[in-house]
Short mmCIF file of C-alpha atoms in Angstrom, two decimals:
data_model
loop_
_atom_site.label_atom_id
_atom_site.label_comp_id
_atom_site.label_asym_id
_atom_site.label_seq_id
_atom_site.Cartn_x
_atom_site.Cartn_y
_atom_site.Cartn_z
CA UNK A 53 0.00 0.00 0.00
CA UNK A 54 1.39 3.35 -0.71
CA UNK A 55 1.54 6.51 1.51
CA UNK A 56 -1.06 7.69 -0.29
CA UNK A 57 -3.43 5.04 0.14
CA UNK A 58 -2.36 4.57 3.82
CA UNK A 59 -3.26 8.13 4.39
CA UNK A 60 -6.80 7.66 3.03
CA UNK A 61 -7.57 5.00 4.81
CA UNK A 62 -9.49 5.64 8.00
CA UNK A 63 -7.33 4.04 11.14
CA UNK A 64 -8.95 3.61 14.41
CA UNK A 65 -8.65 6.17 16.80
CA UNK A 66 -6.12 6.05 20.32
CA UNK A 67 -7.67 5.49 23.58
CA UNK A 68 -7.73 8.54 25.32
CA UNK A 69 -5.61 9.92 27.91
CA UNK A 70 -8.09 10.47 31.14
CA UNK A 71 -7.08 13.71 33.04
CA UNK A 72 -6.21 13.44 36.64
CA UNK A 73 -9.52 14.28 37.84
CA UNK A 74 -10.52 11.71 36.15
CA UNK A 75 -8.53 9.31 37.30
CA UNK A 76 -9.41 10.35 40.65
CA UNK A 77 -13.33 9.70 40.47
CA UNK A 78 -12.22 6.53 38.43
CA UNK A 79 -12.86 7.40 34.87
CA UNK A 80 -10.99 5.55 32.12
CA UNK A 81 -11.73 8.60 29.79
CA UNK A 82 -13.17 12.05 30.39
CA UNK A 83 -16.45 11.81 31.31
CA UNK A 84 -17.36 14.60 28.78
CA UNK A 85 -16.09 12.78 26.15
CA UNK A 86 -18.39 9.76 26.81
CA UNK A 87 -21.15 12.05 27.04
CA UNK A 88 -20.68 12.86 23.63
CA UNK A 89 -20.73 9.44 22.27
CA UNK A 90 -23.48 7.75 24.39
CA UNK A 91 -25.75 10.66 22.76
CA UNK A 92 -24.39 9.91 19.23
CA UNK A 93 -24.78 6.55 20.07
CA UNK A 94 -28.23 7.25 21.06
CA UNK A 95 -29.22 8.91 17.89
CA UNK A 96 -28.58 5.64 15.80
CA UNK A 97 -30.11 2.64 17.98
CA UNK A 98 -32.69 1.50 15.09
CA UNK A 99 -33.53 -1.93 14.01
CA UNK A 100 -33.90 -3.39 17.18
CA UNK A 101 -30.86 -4.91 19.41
CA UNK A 102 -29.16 -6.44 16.78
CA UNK A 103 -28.54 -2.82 15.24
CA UNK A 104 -28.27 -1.51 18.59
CA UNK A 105 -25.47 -3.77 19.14
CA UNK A 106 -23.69 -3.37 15.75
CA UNK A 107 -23.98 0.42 16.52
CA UNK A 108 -22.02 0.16 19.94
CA UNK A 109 -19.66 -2.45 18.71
CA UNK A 110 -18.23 -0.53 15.64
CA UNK A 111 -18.05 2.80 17.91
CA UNK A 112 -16.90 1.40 20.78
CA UNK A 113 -14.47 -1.40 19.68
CA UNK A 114 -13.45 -0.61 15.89
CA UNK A 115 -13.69 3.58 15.87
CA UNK A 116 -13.20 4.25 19.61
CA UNK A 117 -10.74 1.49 20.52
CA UNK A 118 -12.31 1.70 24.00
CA UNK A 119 -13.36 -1.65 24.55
CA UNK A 120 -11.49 -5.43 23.15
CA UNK A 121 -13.84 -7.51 21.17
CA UNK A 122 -13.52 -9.99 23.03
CA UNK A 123 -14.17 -7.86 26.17
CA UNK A 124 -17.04 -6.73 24.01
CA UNK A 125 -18.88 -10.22 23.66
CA UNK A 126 -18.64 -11.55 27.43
CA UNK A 127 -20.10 -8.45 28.68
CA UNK A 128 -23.41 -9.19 25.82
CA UNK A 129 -23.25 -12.60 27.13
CA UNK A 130 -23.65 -11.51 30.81
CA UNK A 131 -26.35 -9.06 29.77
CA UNK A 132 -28.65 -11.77 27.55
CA UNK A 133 -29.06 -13.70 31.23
CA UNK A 134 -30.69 -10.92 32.48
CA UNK A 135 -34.34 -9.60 31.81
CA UNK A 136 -35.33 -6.72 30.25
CA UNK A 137 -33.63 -4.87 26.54
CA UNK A 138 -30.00 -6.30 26.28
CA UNK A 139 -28.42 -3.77 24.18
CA UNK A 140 -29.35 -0.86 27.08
CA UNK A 141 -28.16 -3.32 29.69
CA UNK A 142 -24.99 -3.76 27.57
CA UNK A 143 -24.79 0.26 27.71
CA UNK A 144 -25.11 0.47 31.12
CA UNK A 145 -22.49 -1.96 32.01
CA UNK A 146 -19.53 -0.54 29.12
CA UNK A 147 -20.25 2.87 30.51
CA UNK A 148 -20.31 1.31 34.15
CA UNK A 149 -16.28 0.10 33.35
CA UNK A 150 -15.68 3.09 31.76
CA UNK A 151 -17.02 5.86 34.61
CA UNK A 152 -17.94 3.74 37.43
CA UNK A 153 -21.78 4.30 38.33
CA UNK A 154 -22.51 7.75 36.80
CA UNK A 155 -21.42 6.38 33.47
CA UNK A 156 -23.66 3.19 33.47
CA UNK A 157 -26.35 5.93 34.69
CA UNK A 158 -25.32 8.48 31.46
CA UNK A 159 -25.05 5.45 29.04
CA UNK A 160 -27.92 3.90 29.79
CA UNK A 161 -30.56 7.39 30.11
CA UNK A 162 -29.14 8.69 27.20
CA UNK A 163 -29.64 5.19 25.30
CA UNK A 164 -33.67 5.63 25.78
CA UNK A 165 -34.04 9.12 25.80
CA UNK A 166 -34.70 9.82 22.48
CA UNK A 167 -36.91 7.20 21.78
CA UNK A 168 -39.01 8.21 24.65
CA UNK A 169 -39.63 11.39 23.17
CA UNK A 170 -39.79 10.63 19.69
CA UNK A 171 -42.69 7.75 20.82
CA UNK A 172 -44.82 10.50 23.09
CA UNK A 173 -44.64 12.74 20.02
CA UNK A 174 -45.86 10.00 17.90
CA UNK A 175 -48.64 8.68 20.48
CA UNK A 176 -50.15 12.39 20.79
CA UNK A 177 -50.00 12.28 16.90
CA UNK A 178 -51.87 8.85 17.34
CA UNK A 179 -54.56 10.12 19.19
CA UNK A 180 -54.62 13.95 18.16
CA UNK A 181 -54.96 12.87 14.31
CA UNK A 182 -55.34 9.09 13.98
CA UNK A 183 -58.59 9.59 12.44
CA UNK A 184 -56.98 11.63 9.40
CA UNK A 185 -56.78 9.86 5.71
CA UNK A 186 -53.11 10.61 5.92
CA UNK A 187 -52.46 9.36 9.20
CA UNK A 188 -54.46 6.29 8.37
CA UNK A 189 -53.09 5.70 5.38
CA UNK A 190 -49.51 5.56 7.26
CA UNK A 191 -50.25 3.02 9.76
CA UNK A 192 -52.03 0.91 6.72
CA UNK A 193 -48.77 0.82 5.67
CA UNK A 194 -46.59 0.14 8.46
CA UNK A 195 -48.70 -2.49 10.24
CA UNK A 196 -48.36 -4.91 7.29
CA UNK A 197 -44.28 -4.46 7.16
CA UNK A 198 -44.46 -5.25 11.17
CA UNK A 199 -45.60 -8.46 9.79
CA UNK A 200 -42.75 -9.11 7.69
CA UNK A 201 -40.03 -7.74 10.27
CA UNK A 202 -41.43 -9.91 13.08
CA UNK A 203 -41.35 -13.94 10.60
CA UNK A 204 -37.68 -12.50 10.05
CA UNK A 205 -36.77 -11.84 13.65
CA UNK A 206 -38.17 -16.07 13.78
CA UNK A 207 -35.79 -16.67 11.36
CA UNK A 208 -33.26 -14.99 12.76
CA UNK A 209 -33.31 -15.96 16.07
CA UNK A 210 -34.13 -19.14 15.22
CA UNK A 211 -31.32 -19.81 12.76
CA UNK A 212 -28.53 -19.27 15.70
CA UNK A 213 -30.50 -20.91 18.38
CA UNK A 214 -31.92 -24.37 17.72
CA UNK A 215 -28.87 -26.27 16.91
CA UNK A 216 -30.44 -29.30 18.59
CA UNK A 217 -33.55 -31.45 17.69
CA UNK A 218 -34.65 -31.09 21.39
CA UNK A 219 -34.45 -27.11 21.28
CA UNK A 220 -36.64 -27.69 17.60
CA UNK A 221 -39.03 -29.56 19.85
CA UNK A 222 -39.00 -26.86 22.51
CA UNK A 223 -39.79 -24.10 20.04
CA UNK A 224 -42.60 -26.01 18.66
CA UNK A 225 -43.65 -26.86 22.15
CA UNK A 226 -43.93 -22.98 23.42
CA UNK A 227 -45.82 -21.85 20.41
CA UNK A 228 -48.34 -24.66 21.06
CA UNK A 229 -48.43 -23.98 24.43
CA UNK A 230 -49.25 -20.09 23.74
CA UNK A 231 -51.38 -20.19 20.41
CA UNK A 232 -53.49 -23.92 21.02
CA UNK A 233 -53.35 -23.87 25.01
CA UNK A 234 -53.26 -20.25 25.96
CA UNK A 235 -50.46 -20.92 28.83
CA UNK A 236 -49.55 -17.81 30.52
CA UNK A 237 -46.15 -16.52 29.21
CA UNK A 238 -43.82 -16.46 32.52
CA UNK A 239 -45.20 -20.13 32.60
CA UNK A 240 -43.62 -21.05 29.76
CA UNK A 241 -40.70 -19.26 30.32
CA UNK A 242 -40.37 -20.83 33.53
CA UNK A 243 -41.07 -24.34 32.19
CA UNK A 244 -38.35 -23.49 29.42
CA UNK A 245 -35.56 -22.84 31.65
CA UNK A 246 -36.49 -26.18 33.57
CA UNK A 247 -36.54 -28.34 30.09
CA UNK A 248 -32.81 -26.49 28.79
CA UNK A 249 -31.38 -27.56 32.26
CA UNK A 250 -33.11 -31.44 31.73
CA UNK A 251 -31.88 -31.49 27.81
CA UNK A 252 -28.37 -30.54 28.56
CA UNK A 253 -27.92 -33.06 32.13
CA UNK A 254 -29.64 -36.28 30.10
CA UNK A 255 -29.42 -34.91 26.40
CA UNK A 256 -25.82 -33.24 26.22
CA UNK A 257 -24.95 -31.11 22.76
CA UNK A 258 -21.90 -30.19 21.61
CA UNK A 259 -21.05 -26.78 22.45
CA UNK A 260 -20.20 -24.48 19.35
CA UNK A 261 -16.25 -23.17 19.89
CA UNK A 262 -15.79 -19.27 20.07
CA UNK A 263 -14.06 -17.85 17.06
CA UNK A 264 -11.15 -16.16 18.42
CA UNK A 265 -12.05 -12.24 16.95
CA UNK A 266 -9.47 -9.92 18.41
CA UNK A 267 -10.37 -7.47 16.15
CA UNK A 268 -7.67 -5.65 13.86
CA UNK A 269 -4.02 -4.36 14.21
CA UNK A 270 -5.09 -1.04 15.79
CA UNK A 271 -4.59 0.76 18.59
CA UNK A 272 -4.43 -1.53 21.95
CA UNK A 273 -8.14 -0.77 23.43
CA UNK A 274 -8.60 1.06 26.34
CA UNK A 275 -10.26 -1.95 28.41
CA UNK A 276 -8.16 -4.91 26.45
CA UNK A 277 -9.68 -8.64 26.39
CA UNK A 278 -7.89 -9.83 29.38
CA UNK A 279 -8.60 -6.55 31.29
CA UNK A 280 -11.79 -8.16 33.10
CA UNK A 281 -13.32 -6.10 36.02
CA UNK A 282 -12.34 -7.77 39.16
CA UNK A 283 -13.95 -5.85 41.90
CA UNK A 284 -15.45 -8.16 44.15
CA UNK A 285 -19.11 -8.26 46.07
CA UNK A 286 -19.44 -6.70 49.01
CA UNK A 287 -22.36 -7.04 51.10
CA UNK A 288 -22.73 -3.47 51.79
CA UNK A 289 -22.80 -2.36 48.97
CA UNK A 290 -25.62 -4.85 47.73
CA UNK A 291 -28.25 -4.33 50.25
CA UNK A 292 -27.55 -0.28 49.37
CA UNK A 293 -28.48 -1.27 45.71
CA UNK A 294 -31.00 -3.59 46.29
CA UNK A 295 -32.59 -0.73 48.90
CA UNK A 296 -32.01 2.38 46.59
CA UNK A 297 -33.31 0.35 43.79
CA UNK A 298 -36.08 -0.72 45.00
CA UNK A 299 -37.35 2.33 46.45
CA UNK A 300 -36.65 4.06 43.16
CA UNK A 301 -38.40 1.71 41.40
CA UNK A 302 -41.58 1.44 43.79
CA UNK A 303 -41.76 5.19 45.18
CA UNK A 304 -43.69 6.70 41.70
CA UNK A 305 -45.66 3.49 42.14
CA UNK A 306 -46.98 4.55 45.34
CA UNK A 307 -47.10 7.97 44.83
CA UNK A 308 -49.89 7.45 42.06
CA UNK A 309 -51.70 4.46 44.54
CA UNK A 310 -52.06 7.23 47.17
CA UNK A 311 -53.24 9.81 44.67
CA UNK A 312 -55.24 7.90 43.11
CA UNK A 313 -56.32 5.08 44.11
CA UNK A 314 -55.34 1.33 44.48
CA UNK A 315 -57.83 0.68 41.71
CA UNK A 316 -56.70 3.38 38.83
CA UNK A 317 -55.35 2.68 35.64
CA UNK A 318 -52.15 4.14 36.77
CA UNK A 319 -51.52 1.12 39.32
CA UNK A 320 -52.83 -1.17 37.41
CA UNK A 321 -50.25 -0.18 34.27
CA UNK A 322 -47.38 0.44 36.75
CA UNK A 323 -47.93 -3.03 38.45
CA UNK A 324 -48.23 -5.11 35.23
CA UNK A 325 -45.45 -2.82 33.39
CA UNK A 326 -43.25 -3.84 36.61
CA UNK A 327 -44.36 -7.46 36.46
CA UNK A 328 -43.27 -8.06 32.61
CA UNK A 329 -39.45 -6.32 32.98
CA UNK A 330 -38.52 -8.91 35.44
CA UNK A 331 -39.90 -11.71 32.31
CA UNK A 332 -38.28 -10.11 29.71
CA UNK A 333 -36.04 -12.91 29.21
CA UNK A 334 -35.05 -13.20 25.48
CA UNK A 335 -35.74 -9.45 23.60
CA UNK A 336 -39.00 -7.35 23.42
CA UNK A 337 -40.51 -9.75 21.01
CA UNK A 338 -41.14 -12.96 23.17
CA UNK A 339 -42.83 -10.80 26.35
CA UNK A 340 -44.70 -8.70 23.35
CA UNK A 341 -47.62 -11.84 22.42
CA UNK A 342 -47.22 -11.46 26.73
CA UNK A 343 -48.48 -7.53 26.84
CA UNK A 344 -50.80 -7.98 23.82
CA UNK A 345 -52.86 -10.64 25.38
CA UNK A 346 -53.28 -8.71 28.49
CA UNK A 347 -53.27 -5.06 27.67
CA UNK A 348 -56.18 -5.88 24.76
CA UNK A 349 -57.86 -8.85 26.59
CA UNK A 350 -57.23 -8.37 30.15
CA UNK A 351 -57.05 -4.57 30.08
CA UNK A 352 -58.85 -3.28 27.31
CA UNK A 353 -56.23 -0.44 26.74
CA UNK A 354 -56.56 -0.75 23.07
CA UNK A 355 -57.13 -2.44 20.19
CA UNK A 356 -54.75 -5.48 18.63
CA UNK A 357 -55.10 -3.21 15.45
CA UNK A 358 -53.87 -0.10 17.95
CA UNK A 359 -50.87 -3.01 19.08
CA UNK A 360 -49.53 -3.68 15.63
CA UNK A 361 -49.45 0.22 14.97
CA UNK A 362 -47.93 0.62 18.27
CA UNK A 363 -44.76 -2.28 17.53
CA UNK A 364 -44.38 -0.19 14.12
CA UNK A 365 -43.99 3.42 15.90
CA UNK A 366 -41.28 1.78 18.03
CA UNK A 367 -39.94 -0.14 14.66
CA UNK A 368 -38.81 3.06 13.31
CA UNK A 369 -38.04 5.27 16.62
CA UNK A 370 -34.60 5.02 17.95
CA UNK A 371 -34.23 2.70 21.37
CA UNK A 372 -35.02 -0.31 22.84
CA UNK A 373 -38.46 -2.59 21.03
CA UNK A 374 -39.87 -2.80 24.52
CA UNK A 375 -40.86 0.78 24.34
CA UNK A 376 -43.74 -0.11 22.41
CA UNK A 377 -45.14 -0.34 26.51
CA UNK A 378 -45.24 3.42 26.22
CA UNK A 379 -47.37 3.84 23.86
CA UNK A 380 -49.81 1.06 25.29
CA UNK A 381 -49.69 2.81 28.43
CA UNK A 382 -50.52 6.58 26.80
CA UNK A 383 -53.40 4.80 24.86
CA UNK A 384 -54.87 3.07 27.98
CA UNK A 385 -54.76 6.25 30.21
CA UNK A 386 -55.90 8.80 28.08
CA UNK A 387 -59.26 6.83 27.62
CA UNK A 388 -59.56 6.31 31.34
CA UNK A 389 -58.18 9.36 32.56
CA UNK A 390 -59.85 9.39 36.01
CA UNK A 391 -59.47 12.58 37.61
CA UNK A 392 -57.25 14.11 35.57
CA UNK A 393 -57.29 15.65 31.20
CA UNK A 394 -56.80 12.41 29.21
CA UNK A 395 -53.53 14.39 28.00
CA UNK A 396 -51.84 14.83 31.17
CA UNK A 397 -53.54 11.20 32.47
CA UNK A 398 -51.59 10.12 28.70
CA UNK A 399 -48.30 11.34 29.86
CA UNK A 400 -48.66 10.36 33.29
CA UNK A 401 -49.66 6.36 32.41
CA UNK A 402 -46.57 6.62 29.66
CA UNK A 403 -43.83 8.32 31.71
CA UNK A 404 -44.53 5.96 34.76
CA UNK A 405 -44.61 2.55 32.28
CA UNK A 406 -41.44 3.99 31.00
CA UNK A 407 -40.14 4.18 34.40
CA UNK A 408 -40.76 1.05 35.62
CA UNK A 409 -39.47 -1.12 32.89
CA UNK A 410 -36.22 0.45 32.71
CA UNK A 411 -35.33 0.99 36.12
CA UNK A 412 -35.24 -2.35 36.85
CA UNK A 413 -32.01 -2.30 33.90
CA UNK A 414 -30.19 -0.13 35.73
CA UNK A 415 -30.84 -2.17 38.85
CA UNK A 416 -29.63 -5.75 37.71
CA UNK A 417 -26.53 -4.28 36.19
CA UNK A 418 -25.22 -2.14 38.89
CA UNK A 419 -25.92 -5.35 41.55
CA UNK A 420 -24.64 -8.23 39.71
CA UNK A 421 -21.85 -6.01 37.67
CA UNK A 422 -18.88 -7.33 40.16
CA UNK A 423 -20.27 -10.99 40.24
CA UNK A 424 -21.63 -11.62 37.51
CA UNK A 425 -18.33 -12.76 35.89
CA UNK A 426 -18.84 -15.78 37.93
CA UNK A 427 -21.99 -16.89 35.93
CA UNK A 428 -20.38 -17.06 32.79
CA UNK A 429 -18.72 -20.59 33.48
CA UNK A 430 -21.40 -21.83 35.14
CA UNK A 431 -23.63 -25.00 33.10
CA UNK A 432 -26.59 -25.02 35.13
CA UNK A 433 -27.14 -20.86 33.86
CA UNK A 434 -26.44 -21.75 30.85
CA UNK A 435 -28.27 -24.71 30.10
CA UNK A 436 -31.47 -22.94 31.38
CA UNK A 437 -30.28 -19.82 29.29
CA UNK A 438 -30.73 -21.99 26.09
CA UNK A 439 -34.12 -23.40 26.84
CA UNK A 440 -35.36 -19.87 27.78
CA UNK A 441 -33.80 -18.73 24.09
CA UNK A 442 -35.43 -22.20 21.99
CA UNK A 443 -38.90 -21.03 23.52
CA UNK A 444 -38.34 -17.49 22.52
CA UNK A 445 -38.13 -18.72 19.17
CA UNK A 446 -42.26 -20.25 19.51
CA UNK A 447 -42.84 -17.11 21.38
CA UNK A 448 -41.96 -15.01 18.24
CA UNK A 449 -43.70 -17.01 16.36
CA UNK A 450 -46.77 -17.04 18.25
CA UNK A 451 -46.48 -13.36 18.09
CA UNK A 452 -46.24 -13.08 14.90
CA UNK A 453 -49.34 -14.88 13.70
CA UNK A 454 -51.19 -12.99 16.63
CA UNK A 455 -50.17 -9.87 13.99
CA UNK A 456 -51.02 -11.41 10.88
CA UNK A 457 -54.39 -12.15 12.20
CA UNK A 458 -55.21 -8.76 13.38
CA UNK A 459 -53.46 -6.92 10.38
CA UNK A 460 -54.65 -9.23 7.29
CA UNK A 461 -58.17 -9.78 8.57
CA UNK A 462 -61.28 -7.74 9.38
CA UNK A 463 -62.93 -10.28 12.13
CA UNK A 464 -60.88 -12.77 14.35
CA UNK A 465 -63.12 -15.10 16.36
CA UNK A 466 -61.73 -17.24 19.25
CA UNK A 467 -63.09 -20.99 19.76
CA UNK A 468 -62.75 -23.05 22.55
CA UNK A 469 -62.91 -26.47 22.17
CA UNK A 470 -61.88 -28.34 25.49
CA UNK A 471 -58.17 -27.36 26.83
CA UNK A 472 -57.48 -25.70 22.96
CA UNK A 473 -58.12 -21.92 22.59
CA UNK A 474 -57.86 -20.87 19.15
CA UNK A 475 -58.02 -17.45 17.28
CA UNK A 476 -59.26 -17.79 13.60
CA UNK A 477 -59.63 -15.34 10.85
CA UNK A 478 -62.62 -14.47 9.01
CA UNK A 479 -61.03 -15.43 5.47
CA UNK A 480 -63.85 -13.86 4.06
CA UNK A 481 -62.63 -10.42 5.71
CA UNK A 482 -59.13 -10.53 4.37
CA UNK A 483 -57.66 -7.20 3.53
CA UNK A 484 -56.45 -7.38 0.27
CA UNK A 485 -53.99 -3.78 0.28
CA UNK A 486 -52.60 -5.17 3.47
CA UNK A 487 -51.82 -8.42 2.53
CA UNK A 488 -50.55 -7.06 -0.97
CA UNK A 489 -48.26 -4.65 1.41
CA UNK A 490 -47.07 -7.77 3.54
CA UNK A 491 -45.51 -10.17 0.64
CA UNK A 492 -44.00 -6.41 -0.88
CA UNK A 493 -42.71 -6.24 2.70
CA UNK A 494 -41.34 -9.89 2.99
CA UNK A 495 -39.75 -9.40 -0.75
CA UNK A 496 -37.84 -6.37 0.74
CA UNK A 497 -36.64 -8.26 3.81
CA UNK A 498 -36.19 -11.37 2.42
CA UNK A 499 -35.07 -11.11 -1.17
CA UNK A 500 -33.66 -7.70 -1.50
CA UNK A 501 -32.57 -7.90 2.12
CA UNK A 502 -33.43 -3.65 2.73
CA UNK A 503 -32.73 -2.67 6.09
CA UNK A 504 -35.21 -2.45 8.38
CA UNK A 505 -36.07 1.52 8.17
CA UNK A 506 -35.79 1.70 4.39
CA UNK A 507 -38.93 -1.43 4.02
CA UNK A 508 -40.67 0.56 6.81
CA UNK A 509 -40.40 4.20 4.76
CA UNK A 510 -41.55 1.93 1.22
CA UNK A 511 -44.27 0.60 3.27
CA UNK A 512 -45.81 3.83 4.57
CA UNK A 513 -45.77 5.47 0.94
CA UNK A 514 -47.56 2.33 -0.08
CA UNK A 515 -50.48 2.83 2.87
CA UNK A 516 -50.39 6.23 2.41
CA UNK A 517 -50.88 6.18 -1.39
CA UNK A 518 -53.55 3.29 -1.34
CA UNK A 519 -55.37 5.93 1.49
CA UNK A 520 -55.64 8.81 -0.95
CA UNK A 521 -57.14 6.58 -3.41
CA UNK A 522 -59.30 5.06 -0.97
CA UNK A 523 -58.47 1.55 -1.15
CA UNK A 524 -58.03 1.17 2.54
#
């Protein structure tokens, strides 16, 4: 290569040199600095947590030389045995090594912030002008892509995960016990971890070897491969998180109890929101069939129409899936505002949902942070971790047709015929634009293999164009 070429091609950047100050409240670089990246980082977290990821790993490792790969990958391990979004846990905990507590706090705030605010500016939209041709035609568009985006996240996830004929048979076995038996989700979570531990202790597989990826010649990262954070538990310390945490967590959840009432809509969507972020085992789309089924059946916070065009505002807003919850929430109390005007009851329901799913993040990774190193060679966790993600994969399934159903058809009827509890379609109320918009949708994803945003942008000119003509 000539100096020429050598001085066009982009090299990874030096770790920084952290002041003494810095040093001093135990930053690895200045915590300025990571500000500024955590909010560019923020600004690009679309496509769910596998772009998430990709976004933090090619700032982080490749540009920013702040973190080894291999670093990199045992702290997303750690983080995918946790509930709740994995890519903002992941945040937390590389801006916990790089700036103690404050950064985890920093990284993992500014990782939802802008997707909360992007999604109440969309949900006022929703409500404010929902009923508009151009508003409708939108949402004719995007619900149909959701379609699409959710059969490839099956694919996806189920392409690295079921290695094994008995993880097959435990997929199939979750999305017969949700869409044939109607088995409460933590159930089958729960059952899931049991069967991974059984299959590996009387059915051993052959675990897959770790390509070796240290990355390229670069720069030595800031917080190299071998560099692992060895600060050990101390009891102290726990019960102070575990106390702080949970009165963090639980203190707006009491506030709005004593306000208003044990029986509002505002405890009622605080308790269940806190309920499904210690389930979230597996991404936002296996606890997702979870929060449909009760927040349209249970609740009666919206419609599974109002669901679909929920999953596609948070599809194309920055941040974690899972705050598709805010949007549920903002539906649900604006319609049963109680005392208050359905738009501050709206904002109240959605910034307290909001709170109590992520707080919990924050929780987990600041407690387990200095022991959780200890998990990673343990079998029994990881046996159980593999059943959990083989059921995800029926979970996302059963999701998915729950969307199909209640995007390409009019009327959905549910029989009962002993233990079985099915939905069926009307096929006489199929929606042909919709349907037409869902294979142009799969085509994208599947054939032309168009990211995520750019299917979701096609889609909506395609509602929005068969609104005007008033096909929808």
């Amino acid at each position: 290569m000539t100096a020429a070429e050598q001085s066009s091609t982009p090299q990874p950047q030096s770790a920084p040199e952290p002041t003494q100050t810095s040093r001093d409240r135990g930053d690895l670089i200045p915590f300025n600095q990571a500000l500024r990246t955590w909010f560019a980082i923020s600004l690009q977290t679309f496509g769910g947590p596998a772009g998430q990821i990709a976004v933090m790993q090619r700032t982080l490792v490749e540009d920013k030389r702040w973190i080894g790969q291999q670093r990199f990958n045992h702290a997303l391990s750690y983080c995918m045995l946790l509930p709740g979004p994995e890519a903002q846990q992941l945040a937390i905990y590389i801006g916990w090594l790089l700036n103690g507590t404050r950064g985890g706090l920093a990284a993992g705030t500014l990782f939802v912030l802008p997707g909360v605010i992007a999604l109440l500016a969309l949900s006022a939209l929703y409500v404010g002008w929902g009923a508009t041709a151009a508003v409708t035609g939108l949402f004719a568009g995007l619900a149909p892509a959701v379609v699409a985006i959710v059969v490839q996240a099956v694919w996806r996830v189920g392409r690295r995960s079921l290695a094994h004929p008995a993880h097959i048979a435990l997929a199939i076995a979750a999305f017969a016990a949700l869409a044939l038996f109607a088995v409460p989700f933590p159930l089958v979570i729960a059952a899931a971890a049991l069967a991974g531990w059984l299959i590996a202790r009387y059915a051993p597989v052959t675990r897959e070897a770790k390509a070796a990826d240290t990355g390229d010649d670069g720069p030595a990262p800031l917080i190299p491969d071998d560099a692992l954070h060895h600060e050990r538990p101390d009891r102290r310390r726990t019960w102070r998180i575990i106390v702080l945490g949970l009165v963090l967590w639980a203190a707006p959840l009491a506030a709005v109890a004593a306000l208003f009432g044990t029986t509002s809509i505002f405890t009622d969507q605080g308790l269940f929101f806190s309920g499904t972020a210690l389930v979230t085992f597996g991404g936002a789309y296996a606890v997702l069939a979870y929060v449909a089924q009760q927040a349209v059946q249970t609740y009666g916070w919206l419609s599974p129409g109002e669901m679909v065009r929920g999953l596609a505002l948070a599809e194309s807003t920055p941040g974690p899936l899972i705050m598709v919850v805010q949007f549920v929430a903002f539906l649900g109390a604006y319609r049963d505002p109680g005392p208050l005007n359905p738009w501050a009851a709206a904002l109240l329901g959605a910034l307290l949902t909001t709170w109590v799913t992520f707080v919990p993040c924050f929780m987990f990774i600041f407690l387990g942070a200095p022991s959780i190193e200890r998990l990673r060679g343990n079998r029994h966790v990881s046996a159980a971790l593999k059943g959990i993600t083989a059921a995800v994969v029926g979970v996302i399934a059963n999701l998915a047709l729950y969307f199909a159903e209640h995007t390409l058809f009019t009327s959905v009827h549910t029989t009962a015929i002993g233990p079985l509890h099915l939905q069926l379609p009307d096929p006489t109320t199929v929606r042909p634009v919709a349907l037409a918009i869902a294979l142009i949708a799969a085509l994208l994803i599947f054939t032309l293999r168009w990211s995520m945003l750019r299917t979701l942008g096609i889609c909506a000119l395609l509602g929005l164009t068969a609104a005007m003509a008033g096909l929808t």
